[in-house]
Tab-separated table of C-alpha atoms and ligand atoms in Angstrom:
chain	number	residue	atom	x	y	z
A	709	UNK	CA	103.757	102.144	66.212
A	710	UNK	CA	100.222	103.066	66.171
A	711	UNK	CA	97.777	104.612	63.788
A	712	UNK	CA	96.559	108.197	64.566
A	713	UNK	CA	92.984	108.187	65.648
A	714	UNK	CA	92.988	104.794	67.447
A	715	UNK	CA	92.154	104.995	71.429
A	716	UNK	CA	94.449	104.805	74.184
A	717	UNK	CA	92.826	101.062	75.200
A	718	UNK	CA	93.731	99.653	71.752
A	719	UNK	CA	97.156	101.141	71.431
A	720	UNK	CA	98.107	99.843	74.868
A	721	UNK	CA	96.930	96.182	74.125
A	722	UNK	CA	98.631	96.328	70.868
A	723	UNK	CA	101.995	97.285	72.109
A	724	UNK	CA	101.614	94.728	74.592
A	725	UNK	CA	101.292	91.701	72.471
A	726	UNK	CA	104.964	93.235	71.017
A	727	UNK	CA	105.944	91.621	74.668
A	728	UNK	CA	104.697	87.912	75.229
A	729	UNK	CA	105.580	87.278	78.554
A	730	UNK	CA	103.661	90.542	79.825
A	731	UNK	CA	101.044	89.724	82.096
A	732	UNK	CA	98.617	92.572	81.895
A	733	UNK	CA	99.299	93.720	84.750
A	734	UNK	CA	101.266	97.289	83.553
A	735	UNK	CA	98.049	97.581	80.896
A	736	UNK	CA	96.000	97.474	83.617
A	737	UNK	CA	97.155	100.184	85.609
A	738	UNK	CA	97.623	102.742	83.016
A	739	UNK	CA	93.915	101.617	82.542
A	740	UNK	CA	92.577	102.233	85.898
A	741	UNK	CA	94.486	105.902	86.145
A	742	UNK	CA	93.422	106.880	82.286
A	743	UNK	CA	89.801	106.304	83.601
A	744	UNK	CA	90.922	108.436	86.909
A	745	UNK	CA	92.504	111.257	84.429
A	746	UNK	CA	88.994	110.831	82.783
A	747	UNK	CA	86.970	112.031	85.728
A	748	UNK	CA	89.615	114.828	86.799
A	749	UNK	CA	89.064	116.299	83.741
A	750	UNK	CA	85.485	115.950	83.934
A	751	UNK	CA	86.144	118.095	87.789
A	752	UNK	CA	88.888	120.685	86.540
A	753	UNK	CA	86.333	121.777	83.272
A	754	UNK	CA	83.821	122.418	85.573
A	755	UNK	CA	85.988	124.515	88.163
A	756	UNK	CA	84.683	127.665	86.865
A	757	UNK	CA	81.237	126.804	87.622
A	758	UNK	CA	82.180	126.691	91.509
A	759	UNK	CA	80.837	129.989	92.101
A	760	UNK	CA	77.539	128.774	90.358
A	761	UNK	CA	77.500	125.225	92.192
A	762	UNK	CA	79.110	126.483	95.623
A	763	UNK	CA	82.675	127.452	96.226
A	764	UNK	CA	85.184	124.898	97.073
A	765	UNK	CA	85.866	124.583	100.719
A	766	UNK	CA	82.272	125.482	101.561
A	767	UNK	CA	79.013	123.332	100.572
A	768	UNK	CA	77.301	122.580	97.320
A	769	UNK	CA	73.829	123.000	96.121
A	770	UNK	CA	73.369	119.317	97.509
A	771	UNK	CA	74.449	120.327	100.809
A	772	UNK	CA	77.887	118.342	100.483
A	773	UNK	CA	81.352	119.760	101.245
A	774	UNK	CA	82.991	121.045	97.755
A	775	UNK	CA	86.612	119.631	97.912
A	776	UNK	CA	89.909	121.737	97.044
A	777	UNK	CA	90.403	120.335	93.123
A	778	UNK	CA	93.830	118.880	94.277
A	779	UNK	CA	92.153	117.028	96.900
A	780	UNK	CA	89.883	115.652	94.858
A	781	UNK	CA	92.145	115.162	91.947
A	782	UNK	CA	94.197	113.269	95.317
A	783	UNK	CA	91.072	111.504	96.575
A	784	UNK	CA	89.907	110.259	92.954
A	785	UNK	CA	93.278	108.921	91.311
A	786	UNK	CA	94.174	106.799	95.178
A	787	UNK	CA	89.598	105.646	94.573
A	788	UNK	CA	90.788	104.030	91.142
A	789	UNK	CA	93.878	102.548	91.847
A	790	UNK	CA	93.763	100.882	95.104
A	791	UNK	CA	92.094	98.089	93.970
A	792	UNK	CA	93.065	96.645	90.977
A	793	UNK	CA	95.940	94.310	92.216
A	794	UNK	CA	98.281	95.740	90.724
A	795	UNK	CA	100.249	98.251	93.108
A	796	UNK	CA	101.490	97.277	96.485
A	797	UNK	CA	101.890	100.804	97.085
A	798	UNK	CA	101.528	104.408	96.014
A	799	UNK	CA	102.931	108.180	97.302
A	800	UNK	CA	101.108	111.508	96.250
A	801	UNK	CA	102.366	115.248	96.507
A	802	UNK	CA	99.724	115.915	98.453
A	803	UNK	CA	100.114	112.899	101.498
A	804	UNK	CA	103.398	113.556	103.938
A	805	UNK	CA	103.649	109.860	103.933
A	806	UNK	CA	103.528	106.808	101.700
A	807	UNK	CA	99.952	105.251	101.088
A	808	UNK	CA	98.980	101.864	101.513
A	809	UNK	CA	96.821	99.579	99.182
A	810	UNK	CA	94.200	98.629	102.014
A	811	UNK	CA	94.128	95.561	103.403
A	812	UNK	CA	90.758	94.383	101.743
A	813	UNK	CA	92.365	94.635	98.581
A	814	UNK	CA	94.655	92.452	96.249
A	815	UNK	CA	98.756	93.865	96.252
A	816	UNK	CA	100.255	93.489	93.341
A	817	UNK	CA	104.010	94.047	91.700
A	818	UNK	CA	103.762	98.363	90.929
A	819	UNK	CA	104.575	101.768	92.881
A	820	UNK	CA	103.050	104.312	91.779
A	821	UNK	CA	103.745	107.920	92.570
A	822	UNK	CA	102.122	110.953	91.317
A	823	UNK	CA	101.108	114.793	91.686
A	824	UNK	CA	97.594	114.539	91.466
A	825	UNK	CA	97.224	118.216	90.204
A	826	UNK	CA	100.396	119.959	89.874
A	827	UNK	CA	100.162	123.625	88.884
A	828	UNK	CA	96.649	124.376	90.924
A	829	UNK	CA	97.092	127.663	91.940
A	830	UNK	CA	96.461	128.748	88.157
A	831	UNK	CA	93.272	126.969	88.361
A	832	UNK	CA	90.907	130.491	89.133
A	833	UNK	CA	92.534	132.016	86.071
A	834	UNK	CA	91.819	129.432	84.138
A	835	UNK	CA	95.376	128.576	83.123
A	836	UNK	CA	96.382	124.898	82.297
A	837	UNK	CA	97.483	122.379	85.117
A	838	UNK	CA	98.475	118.721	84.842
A	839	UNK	CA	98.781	115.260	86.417
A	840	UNK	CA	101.992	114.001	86.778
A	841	UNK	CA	103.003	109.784	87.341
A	842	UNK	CA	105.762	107.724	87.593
A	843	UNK	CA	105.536	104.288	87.843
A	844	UNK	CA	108.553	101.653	89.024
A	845	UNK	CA	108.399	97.744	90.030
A	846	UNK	CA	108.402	96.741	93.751
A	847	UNK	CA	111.937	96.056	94.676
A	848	UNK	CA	111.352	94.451	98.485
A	849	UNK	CA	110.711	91.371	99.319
A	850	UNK	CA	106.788	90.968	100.615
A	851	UNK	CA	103.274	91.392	99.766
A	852	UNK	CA	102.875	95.381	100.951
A	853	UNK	CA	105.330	98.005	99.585
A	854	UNK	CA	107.419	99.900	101.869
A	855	UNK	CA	109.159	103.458	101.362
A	856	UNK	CA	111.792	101.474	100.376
A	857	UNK	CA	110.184	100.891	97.160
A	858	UNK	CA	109.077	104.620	96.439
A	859	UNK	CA	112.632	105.678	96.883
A	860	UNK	CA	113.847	104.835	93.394
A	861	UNK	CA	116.193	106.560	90.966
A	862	UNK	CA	114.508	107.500	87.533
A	863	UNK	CA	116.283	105.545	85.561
A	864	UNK	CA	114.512	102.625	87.436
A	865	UNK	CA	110.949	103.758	86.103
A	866	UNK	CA	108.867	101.006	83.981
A	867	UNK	CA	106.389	103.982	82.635
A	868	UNK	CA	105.587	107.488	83.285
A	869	UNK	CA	103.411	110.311	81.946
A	870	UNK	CA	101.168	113.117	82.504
A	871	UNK	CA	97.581	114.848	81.292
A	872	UNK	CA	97.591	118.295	80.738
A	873	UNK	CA	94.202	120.269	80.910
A	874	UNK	CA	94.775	122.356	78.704
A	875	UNK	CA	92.455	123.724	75.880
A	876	UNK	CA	92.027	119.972	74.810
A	877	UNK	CA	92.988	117.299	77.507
A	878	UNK	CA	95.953	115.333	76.436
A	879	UNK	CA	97.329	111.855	77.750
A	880	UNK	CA	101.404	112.243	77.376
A	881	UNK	CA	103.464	108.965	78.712
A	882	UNK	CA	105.829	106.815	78.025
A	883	UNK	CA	106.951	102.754	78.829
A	884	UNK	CA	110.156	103.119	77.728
A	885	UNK	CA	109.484	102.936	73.966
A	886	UNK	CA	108.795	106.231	72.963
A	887	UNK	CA	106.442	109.095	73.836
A	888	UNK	CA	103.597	108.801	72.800
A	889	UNK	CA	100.557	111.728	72.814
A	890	UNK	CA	96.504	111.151	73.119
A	891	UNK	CA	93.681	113.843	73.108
A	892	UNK	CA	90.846	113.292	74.958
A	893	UNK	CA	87.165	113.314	72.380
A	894	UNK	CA	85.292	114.405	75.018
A	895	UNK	CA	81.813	113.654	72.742
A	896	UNK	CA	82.943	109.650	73.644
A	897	UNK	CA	84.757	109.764	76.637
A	898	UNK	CA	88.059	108.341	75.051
A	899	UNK	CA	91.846	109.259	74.591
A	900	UNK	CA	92.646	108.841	70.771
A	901	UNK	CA	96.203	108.759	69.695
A	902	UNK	CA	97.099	112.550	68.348
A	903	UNK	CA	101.085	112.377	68.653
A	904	UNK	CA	102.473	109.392	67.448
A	905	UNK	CA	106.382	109.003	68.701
A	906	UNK	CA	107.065	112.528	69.853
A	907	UNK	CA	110.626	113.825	69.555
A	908	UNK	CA	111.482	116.813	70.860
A	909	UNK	CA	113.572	119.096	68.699
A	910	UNK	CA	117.716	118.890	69.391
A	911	UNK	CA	117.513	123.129	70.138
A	912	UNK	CA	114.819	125.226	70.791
A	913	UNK	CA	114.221	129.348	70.905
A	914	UNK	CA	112.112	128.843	73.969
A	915	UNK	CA	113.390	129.392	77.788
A	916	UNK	CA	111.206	128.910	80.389
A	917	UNK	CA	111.979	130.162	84.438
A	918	UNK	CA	110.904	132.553	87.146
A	919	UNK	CA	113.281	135.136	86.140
A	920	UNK	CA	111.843	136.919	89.709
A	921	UNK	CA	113.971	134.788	91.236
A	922	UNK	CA	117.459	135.606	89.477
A	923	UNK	CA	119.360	137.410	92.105
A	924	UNK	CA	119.044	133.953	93.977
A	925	UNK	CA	120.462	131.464	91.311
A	926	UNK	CA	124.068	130.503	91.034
A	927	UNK	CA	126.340	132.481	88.902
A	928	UNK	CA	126.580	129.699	85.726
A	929	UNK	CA	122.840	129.743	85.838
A	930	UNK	CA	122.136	133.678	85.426
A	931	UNK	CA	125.262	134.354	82.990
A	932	UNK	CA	123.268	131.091	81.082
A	933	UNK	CA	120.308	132.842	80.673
A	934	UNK	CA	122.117	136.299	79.988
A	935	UNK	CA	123.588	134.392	77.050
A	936	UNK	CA	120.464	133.281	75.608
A	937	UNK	CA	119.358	137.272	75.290
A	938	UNK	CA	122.285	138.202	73.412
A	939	UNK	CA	121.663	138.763	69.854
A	940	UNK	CA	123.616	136.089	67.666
A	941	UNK	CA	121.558	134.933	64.045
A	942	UNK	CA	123.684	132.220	63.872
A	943	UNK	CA	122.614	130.799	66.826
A	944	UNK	CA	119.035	131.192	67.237
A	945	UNK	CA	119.785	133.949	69.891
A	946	UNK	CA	118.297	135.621	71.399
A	947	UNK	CA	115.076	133.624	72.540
A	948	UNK	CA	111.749	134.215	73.874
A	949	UNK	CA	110.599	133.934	77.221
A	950	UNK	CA	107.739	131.619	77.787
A	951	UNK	CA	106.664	130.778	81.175
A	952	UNK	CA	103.357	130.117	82.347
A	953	UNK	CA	104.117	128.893	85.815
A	954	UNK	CA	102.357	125.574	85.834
A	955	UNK	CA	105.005	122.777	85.409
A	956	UNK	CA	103.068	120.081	82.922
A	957	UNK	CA	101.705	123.129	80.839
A	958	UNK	CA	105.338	124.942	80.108
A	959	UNK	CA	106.938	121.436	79.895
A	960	UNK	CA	104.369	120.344	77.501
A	961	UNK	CA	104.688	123.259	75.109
A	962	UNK	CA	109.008	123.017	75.448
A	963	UNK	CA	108.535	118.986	74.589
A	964	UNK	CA	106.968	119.724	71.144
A	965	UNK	CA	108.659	122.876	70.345
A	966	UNK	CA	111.973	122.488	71.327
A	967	UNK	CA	113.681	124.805	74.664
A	968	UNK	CA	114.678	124.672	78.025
A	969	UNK	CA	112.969	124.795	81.245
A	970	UNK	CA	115.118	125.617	84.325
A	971	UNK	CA	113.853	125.875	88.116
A	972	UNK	CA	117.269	126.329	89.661
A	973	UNK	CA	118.112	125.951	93.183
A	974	UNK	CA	117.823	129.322	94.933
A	975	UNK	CA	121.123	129.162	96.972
A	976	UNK	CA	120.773	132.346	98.338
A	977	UNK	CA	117.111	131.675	99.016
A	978	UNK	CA	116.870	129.772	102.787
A	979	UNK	CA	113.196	128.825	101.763
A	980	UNK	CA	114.380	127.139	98.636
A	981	UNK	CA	118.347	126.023	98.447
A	982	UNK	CA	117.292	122.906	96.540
A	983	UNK	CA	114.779	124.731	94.128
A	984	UNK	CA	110.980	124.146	94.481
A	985	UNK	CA	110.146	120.915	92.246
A	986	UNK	CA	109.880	117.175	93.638
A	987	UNK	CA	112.401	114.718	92.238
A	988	UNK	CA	109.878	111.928	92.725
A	989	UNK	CA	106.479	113.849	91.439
A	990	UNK	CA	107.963	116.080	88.997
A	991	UNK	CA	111.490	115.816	87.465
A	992	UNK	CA	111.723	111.903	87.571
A	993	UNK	CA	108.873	111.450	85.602
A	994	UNK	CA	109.284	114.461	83.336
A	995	UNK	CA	112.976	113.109	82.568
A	996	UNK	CA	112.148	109.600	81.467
A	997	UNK	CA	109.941	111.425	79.511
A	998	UNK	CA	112.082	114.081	77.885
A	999	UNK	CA	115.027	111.149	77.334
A	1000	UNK	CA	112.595	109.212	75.611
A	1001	UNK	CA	112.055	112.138	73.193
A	1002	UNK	CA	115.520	112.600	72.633
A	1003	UNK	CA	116.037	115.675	75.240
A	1004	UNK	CA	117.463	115.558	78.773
A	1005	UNK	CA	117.273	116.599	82.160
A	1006	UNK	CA	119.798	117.774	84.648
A	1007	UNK	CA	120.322	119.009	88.798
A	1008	UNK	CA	123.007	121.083	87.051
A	1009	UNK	CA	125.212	118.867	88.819
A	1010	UNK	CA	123.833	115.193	88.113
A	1011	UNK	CA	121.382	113.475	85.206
A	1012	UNK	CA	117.768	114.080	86.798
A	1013	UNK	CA	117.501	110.007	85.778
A	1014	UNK	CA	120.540	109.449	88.190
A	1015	UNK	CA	119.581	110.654	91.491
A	1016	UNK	CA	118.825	108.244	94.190
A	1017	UNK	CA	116.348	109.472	96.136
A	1018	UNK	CA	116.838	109.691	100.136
A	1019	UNK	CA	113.247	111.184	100.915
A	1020	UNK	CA	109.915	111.036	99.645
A	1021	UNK	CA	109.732	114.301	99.076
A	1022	UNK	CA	112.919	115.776	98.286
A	1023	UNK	CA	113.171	118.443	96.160
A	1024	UNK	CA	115.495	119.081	92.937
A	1025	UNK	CA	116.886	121.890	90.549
A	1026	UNK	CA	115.278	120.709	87.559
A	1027	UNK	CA	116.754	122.258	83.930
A	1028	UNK	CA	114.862	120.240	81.066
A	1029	UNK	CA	114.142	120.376	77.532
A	1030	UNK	CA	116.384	120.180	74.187
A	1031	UNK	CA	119.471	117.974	74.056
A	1032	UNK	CA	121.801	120.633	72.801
A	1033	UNK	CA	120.569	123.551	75.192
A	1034	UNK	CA	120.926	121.620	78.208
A	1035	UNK	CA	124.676	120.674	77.237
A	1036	UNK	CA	125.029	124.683	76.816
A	1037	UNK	CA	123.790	125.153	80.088
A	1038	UNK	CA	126.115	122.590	81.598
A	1039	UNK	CA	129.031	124.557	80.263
A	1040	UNK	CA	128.155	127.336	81.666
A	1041	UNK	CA	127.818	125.762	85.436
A	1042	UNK	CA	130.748	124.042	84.874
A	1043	UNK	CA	132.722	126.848	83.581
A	1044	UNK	CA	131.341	128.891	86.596
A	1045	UNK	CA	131.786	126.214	89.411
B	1891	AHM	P1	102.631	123.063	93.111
B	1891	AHM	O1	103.069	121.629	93.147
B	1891	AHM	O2	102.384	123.668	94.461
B	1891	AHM	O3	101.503	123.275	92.159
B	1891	AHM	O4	103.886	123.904	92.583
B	1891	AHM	C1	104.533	123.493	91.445
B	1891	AHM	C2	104.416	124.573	90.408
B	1891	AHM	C3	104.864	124.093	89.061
B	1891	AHM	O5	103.753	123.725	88.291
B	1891	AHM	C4	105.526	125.296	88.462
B	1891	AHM	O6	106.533	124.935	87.546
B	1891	AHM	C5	106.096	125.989	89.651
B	1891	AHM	O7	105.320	125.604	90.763
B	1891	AHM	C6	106.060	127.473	89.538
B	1891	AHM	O8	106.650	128.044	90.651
B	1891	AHM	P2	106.883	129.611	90.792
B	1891	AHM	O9	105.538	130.204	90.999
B	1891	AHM	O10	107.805	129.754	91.951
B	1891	AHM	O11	107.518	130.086	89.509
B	1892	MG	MG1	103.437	119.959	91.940
């Protein structure tokens, strides 16, 4: 289970040795990207200093090209994991196609896929933004990964997680044993365990969506959120609105007190018919994550967990949070189907 206060290192080796035959190789990893998330939140702290140090897409004091934070964020998380042996291949939101582990380098049995700094648009305001991963085994034969192996459905995923950058830093994931929560002490450099086995609560009072959008969703989806307005005690109604617009940030704060999320598809919307979030950055990882914590995930149509993926980056309605509010919302689109 853990004991509050312990790091991130020693928590990790010590639910290991609950698995004999493990071979290190999963401890590993999350210890190459927790020293990754380490350095990015070294970067995204400092982003209001670009103005000082030299704007971002234009030189530093040192004369060197400042990089976009999500390149960076990109550039830094592919630096620490592509040679540890453990992945035979990895997939970002920010590459159009799959990256390889370079030849030089070891392959080993892991995909990882992440979105190296979801939410960046908020970064100038100084609003929190997150990492997101998602981590499955290689399923092809072969030393190199393939798409192949990136194209798996969530229920296939061995661990996933993400940091927040928030007002403290905090390491969320999960191997399939929990959730488990760790704040970064920045005064030595370490992620100490904060939130031992989170569980989300079974209803919330929260919903979270771009309400701009409203005259594009489907019919179940607006008369849902209608609902949740109308004034009933007995039911908690009506609830608040909370949405900050940065993925990790409003999923973080629905995981611990209890809501819903929803980006739905915007069927009237040509730009966006199958919503705006990733299946394979975003709602995969987010669902193992939510499941683990006793809440779920849905397309509206399907589990979140379910979907096979057909392309790397193919996007999904994502509607996320407490058990019992996503099974209302499910009424509604199938009463309105
Ligand atoms: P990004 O990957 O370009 O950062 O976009 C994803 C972000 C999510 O963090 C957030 O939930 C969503 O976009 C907000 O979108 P919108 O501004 O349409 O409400
Ligand atoms: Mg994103």
């Amino acid at each position: 289970m853990g004991q509050k206060g312990m790091s991130v290192q020693r928590h990790i080796v010590e639910q290991e040795r609950d698995f004999p035959k493990a071979t290190g190789n999963l401890t590993g990893l999350l210890m190459d990207l927790i020293y990754a998330a380490k350095i990015i939140s070294r970067e995204v702290n400092k982003a209001g200093l670009v103005d000082v140090l030299g704007l971002t897409g234009t030189e530093n004091i040192h004369g060197e090209e400042v990089k976009k934070l999500d390149e960076y964020a990109n550039d830094r998380l592919f630096k620490a994991m592509d040679h540890g042996g453990h992945l035979c291949i990895m997939a970002s939101e920010e590459r159009d196609d799959v990256i390889h582990i370079p030849d030089k380098f070891p392959k080993g049995n892991y995909v990882l896929l992440f979105d190296p700094l979801d939410g960046s648009s908020n970064i100038d305001a100084n609003v929190s933004i997150g990492t997101i991963f998602s981590i499955h085994r290689k399923k092809t034969d072969g030393e190199k990964g393939t798409l192949e192996d990136c194209l798996q459905k969530g229920s296939d995923q061995v661990a996933a997680g993400y940091i927040i950058y928030g007002s403290s830093t905090m390491l969320v994931f999960t191997t399939g044993q929990g959730v488990n929560g760790y704040t970064l002490d920045p005064s030595v450099g370490e992620f100490i365990l904060s939130h031992i086995d989170i569980k989300t609560p079974s209803k919330g009072k929260i919903y979270s969506a771009n309400e701009g959008n409203s005259k594009f969703w489907d019919e179940g989806t607006r008369k849902y959120i209608d609902y949740l307005k109308e004034k009933d005690s007995n039911s908690g109604r009506p609830y608040s609105l909370r949405y900050i617009g940065s993925l990790v940030a409003d999923f973080h704060r629905n995981l611990l007190y209890g809501g819903i999320f929803l980006y739905p598809a915007d069927y009237k919307n040509p730009d966006k018919p199958k919503g705006k979030l990733r299946l394979l950055y975003e709602a995969s990882p987010l669902a193992f994550i939510v499941e683990q914590a006793g809440g779920m995930a849905t397309s509206g149509k399907e589990n979140i967990m379910d979907i096979v993926p057909t392309e790397l980056h193919q996007k999904v309605p994502l509607i996320i949070g407490s058990r019992e509010d996503v099974l209302t919302y499910q009424k509604f689109i199938s009463e309105n189907a």
